[in-house]
GROMACS .gro file of C-alpha atoms in nm:
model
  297
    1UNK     CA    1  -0.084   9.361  11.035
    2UNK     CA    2   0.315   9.286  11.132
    3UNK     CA    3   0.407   8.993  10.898
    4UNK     CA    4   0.549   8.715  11.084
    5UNK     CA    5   0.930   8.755  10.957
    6UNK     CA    6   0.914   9.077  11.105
    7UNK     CA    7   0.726   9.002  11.435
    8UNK     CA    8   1.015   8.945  11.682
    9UNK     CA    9   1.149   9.320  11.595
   10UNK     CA   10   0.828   9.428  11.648
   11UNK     CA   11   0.817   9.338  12.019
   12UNK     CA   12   1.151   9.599  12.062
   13UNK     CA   13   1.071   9.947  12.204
   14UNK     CA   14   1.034  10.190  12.015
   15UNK     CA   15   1.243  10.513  12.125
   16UNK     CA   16   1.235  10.754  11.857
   17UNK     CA   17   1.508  10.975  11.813
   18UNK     CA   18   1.526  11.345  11.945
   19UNK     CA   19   1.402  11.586  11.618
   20UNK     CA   20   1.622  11.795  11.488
   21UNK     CA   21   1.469  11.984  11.187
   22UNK     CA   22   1.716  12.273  11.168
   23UNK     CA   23   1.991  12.011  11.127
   24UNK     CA   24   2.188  12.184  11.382
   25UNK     CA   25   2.539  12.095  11.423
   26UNK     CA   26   2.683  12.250  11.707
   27UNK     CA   27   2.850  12.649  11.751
   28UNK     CA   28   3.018  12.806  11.466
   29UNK     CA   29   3.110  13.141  11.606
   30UNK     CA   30   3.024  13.356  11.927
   31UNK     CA   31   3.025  13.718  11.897
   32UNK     CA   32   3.108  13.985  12.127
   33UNK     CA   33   3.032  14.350  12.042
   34UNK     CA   34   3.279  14.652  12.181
   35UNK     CA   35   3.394  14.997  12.152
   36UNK     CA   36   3.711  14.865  12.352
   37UNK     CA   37   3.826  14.614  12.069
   38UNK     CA   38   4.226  14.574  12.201
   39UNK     CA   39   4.123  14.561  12.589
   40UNK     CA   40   3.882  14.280  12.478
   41UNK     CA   41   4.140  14.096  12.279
   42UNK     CA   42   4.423  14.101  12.536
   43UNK     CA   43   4.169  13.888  12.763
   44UNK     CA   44   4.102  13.653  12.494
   45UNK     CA   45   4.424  13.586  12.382
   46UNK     CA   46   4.524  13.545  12.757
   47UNK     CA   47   4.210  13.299  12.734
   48UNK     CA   48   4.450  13.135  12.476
   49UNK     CA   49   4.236  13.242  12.185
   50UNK     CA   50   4.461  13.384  11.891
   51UNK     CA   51   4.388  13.690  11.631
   52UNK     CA   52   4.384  13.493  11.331
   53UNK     CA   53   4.186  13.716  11.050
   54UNK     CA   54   4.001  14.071  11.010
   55UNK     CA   55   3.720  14.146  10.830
   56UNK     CA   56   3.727  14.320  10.520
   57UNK     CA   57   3.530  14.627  10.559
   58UNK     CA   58   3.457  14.621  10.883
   59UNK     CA   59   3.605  14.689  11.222
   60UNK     CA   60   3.567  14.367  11.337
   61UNK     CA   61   3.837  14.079  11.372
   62UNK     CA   62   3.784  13.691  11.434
   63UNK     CA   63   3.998  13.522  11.709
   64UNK     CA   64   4.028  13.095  11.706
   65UNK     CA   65   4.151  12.811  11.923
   66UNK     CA   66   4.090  12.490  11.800
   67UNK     CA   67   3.754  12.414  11.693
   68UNK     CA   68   3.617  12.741  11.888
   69UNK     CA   69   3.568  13.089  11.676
   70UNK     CA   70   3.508  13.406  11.841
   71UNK     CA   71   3.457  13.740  11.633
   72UNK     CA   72   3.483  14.061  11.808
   73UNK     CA   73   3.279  14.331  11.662
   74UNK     CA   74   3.395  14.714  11.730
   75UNK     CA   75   3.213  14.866  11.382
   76UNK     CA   76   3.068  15.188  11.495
   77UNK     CA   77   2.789  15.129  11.191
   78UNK     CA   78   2.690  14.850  11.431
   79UNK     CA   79   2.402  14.997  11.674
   80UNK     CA   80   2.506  14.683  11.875
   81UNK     CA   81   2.807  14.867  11.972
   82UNK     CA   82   2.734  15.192  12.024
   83UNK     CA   83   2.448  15.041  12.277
   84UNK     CA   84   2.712  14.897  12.500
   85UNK     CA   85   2.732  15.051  12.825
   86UNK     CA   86   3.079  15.240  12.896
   87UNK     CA   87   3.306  14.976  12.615
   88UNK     CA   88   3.162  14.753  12.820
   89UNK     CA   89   3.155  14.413  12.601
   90UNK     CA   90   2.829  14.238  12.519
   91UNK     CA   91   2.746  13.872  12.386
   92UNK     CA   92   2.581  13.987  12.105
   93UNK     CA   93   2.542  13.695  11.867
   94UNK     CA   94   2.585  13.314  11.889
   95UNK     CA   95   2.570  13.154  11.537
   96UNK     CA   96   2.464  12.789  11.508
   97UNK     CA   97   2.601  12.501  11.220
   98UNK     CA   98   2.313  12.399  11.092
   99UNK     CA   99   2.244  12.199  10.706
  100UNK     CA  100   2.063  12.463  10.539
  101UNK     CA  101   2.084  12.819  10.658
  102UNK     CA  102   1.808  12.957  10.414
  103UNK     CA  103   1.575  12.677  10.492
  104UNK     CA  104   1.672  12.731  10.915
  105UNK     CA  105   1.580  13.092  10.906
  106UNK     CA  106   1.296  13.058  10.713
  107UNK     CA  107   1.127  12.770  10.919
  108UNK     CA  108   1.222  12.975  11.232
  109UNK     CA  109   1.065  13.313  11.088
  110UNK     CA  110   0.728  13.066  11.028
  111UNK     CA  111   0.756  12.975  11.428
  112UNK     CA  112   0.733  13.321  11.496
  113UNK     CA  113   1.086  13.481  11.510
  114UNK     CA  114   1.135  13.803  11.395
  115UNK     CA  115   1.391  13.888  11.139
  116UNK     CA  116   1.700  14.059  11.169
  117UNK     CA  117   1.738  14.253  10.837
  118UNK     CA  118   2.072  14.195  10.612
  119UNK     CA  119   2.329  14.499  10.640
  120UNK     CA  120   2.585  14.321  10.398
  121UNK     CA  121   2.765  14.511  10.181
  122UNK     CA  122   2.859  14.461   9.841
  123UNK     CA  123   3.051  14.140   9.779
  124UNK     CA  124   2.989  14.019  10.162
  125UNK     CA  125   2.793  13.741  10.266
  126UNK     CA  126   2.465  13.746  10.367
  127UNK     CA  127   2.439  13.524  10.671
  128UNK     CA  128   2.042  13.510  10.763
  129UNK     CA  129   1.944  13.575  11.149
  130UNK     CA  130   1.690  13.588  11.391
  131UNK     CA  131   1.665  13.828  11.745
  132UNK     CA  132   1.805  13.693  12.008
  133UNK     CA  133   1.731  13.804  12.356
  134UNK     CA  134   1.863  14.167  12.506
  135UNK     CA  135   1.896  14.302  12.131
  136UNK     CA  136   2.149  14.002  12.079
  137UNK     CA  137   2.123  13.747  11.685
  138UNK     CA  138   2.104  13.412  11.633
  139UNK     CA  139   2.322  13.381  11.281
  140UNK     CA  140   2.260  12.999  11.122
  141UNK     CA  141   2.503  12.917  10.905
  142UNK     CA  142   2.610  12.630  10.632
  143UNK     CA  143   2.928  12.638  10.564
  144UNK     CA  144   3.202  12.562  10.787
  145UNK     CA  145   3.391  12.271  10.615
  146UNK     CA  146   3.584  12.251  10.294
  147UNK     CA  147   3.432  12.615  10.234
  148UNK     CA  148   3.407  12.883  10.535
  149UNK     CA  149   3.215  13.195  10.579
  150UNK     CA  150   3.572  13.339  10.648
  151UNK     CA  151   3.657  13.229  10.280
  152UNK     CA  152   3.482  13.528  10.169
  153UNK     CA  153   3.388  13.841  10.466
  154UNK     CA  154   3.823  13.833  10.615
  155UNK     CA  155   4.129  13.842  10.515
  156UNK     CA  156   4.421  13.670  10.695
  157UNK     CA  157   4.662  13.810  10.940
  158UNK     CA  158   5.048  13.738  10.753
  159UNK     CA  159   5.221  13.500  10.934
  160UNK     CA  160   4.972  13.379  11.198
  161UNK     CA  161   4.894  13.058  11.209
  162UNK     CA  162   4.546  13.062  11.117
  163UNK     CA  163   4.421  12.719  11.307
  164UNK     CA  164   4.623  12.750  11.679
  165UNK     CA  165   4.551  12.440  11.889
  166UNK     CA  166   4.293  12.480  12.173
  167UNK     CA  167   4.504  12.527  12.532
  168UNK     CA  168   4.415  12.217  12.710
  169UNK     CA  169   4.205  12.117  12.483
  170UNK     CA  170   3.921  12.331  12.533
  171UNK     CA  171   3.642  12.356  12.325
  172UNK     CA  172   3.263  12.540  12.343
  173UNK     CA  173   3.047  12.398  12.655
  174UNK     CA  174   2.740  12.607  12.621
  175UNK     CA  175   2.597  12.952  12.684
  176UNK     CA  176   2.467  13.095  13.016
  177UNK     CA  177   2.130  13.318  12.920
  178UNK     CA  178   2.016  13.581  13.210
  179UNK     CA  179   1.622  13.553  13.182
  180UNK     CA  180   1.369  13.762  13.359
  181UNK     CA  181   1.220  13.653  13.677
  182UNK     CA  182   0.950  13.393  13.590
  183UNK     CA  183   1.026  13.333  13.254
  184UNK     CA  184   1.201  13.006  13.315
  185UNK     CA  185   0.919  12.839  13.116
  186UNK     CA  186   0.886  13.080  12.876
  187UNK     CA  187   1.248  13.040  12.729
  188UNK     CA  188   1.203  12.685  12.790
  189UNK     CA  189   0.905  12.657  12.582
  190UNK     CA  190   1.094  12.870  12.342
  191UNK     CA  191   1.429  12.655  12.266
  192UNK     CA  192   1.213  12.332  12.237
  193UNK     CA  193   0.978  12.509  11.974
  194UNK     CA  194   1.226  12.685  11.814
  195UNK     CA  195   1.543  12.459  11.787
  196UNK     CA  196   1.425  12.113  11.899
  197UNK     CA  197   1.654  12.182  12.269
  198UNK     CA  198   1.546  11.909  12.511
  199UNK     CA  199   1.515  12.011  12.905
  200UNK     CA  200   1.768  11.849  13.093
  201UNK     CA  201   1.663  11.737  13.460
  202UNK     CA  202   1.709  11.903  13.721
  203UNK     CA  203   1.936  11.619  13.917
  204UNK     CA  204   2.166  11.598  13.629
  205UNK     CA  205   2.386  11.955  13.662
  206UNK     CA  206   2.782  12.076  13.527
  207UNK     CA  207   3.021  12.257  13.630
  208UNK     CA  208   3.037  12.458  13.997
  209UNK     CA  209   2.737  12.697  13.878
  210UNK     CA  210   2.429  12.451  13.918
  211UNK     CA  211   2.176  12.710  13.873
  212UNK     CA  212   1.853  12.795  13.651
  213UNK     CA  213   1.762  12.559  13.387
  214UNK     CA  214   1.962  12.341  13.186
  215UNK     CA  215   1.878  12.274  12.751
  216UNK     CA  216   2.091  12.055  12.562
  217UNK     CA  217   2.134  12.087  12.185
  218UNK     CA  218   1.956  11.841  11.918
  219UNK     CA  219   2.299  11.748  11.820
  220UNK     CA  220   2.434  11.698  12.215
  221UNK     CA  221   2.733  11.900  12.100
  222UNK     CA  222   2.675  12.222  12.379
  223UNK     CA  223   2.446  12.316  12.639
  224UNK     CA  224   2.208  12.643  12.701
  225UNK     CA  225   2.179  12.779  13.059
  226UNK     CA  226   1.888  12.984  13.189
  227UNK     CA  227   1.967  13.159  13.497
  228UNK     CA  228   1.689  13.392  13.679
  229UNK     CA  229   1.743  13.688  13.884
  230UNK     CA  230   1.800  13.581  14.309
  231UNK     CA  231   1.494  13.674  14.429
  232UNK     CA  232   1.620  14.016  14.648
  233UNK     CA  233   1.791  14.125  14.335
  234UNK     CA  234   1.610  14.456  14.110
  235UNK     CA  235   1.462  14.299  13.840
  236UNK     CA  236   1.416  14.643  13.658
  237UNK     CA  237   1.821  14.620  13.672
  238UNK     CA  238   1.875  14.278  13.543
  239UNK     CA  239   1.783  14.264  13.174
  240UNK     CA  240   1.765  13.918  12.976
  241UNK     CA  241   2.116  13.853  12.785
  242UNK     CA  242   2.347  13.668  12.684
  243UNK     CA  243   2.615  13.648  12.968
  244UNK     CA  244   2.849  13.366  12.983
  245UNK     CA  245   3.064  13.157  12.698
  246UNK     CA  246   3.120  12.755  12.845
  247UNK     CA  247   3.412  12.631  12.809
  248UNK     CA  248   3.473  12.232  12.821
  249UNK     CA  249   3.760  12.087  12.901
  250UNK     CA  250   3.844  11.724  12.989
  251UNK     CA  251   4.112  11.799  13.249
  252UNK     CA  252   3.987  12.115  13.423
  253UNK     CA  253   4.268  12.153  13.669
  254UNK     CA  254   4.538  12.133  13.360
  255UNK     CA  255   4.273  12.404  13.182
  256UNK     CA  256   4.323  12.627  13.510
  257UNK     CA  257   4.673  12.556  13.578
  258UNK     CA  258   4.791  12.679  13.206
  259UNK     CA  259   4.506  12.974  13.190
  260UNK     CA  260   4.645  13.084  13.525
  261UNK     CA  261   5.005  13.115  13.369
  262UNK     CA  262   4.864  13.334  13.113
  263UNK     CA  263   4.786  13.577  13.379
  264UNK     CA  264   4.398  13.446  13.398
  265UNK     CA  265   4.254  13.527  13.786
  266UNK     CA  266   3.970  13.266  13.902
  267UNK     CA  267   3.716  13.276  14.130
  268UNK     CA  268   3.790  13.135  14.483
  269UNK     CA  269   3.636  13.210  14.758
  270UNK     CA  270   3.479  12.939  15.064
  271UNK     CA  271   3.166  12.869  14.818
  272UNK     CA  272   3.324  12.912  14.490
  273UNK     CA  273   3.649  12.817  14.387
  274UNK     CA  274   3.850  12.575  14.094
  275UNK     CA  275   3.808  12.215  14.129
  276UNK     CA  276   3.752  11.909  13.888
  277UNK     CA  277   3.407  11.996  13.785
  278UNK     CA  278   3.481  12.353  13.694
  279UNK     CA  279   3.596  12.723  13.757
  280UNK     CA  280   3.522  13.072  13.693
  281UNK     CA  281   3.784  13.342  13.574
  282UNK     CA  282   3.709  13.692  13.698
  283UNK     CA  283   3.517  13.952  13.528
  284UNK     CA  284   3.721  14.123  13.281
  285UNK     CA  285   3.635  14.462  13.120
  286UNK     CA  286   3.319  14.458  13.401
  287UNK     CA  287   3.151  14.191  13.203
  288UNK     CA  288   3.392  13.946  13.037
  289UNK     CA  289   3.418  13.587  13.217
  290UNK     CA  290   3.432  13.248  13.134
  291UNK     CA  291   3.278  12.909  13.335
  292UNK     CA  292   3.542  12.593  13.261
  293UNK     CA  293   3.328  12.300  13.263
  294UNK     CA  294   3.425  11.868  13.326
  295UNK     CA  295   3.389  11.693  12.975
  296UNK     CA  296   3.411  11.368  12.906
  297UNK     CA  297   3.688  11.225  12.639
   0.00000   0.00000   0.00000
């Protein structure tokens, strides 16, 4: 029984709070995998993303602006990359911030994932990870603050300045996820159980590109996209991946207007072009592009 003292609080609702169990805390790094490694860093440094370390055994080199890290993976050892089609680059990884990376991966292998075995080397780190969709990894990692994974795996690049600001501001949106046809509730069902992502409603949409199904983090700090195939399209020729990097900025047309002087082409056509809600840039390499997305301050 409520004891008086306490009985006018006990007439508030009650809205309890989202779960987050993996204690995610937003994107630590996105990965693309290549056999084309300089082709795919001139369009992120146009992108305004800056070499900034390489790794120390490895062919593989991390690029930053602001808050946003991007590694680019060209290691022949890495079946990843010899799988790509023509140099063609690939999403292959997204790694989440999260409180505990042991204790993430292990509650996600008890959900059912399936484990992506460790190929560190000696003195390397072993970051634990889970299959992702199209052959892609879903790296959890803890420690991003005071102490980096980049501490230990790279080595800086002399005389760059290892933290370059963000151009306009920009920082990671989301991810756009090709799915198979009809397995909108399948990946759906799969985010909630997995990571605690909540299903945003259909009358609430971003950017230009309103399509498929929208998931929002447990933190709120990015967004997952789920697009399926247009109905007339193959499905045999449109495999489940990860396709798109979001990126948010709070002044899209400054965003465009400073990407553009970089040499960046956009999308514009009569149904798809830049405005204050978002833009496209053009496919780079056949398969790079990025989707600049309205956030708030």
């Amino acid at each position: 029984m409520t004891l008086p003292s306490t009985h006018r609080d006990s007439q508030r609702e009650s809205v309890p709070e989202s779960p987050n169990r993996l204690g995610l805390d937003g994107i630590e790094f996105i990965e693309y995998a290549t056999s084309r490694p300089q082709a795919l860093g001139q369009v992120l440094e146009n992108m305004g993303f800056r070499p900034v370390a390489r790794h120390r055994s490895r062919e593989v080199t991390l690029y930053r602006q602001g808050g946003m890290n991007l590694v680019v993976n060209a290691s022949p050892d890495d079946a990843r990359v010899s799988a790509t089609t023509d140099g063609q680059p690939v999403i292959s990884a997204v790694a989440f911030r999260v409180r505990d990376a042991l204790q993430a991966h292990t509650r996600c292998m008890e959900l059912g994932a399936w484990n992506v075995s460790s190929q560190a080397q000696a003195m390397e780190l072993h970051i634990p990870a889970i299959h992702g969709p199209g052959g892609s990894r879903f790296y959890f990692v803890d420690r991003w603050q005071e102490f980096s994974i980049y501490d230990i795996d790279f080595k800086p690049i002399p005389t760059v300045d290892p933290h370059p600001e963000a151009t306009a501001g920009m920082s990671y949106f989301g991810v756009v996820q090709y799915i198979g046809a009809g397995r909108s509730a399948d990946w759906l069902a799969y985010f909630e159980h997995m990571f605690d992502f909540s299903f945003v409603p259909d009358d609430q949409r971003f950017g230009i590109l309103p399509k498929g199904k929208l998931m929002k983090s447990p933190c709120g700090n990015f967004l997952w996209q789920l697009i399926e195939p247009d109905p007339w399209m193959d499905t045999d020729e449109s495999p489940e991946c990860l396709q798109r990097i979001g990126l948010g900025a709070v002044d899209v047309g400054a965003a465009v207007a400073a990407l553009k002087a970089r040499g960046v082409e956009f999308v514009e056509s009569t149904q798809l072009h830049p405005e204050d809600r978002g833009a496209l840039t053009r496919s780079a390499l056949g398969s790079v592009s990025f989707e600049l997305v309205h956030k708030d301050q």
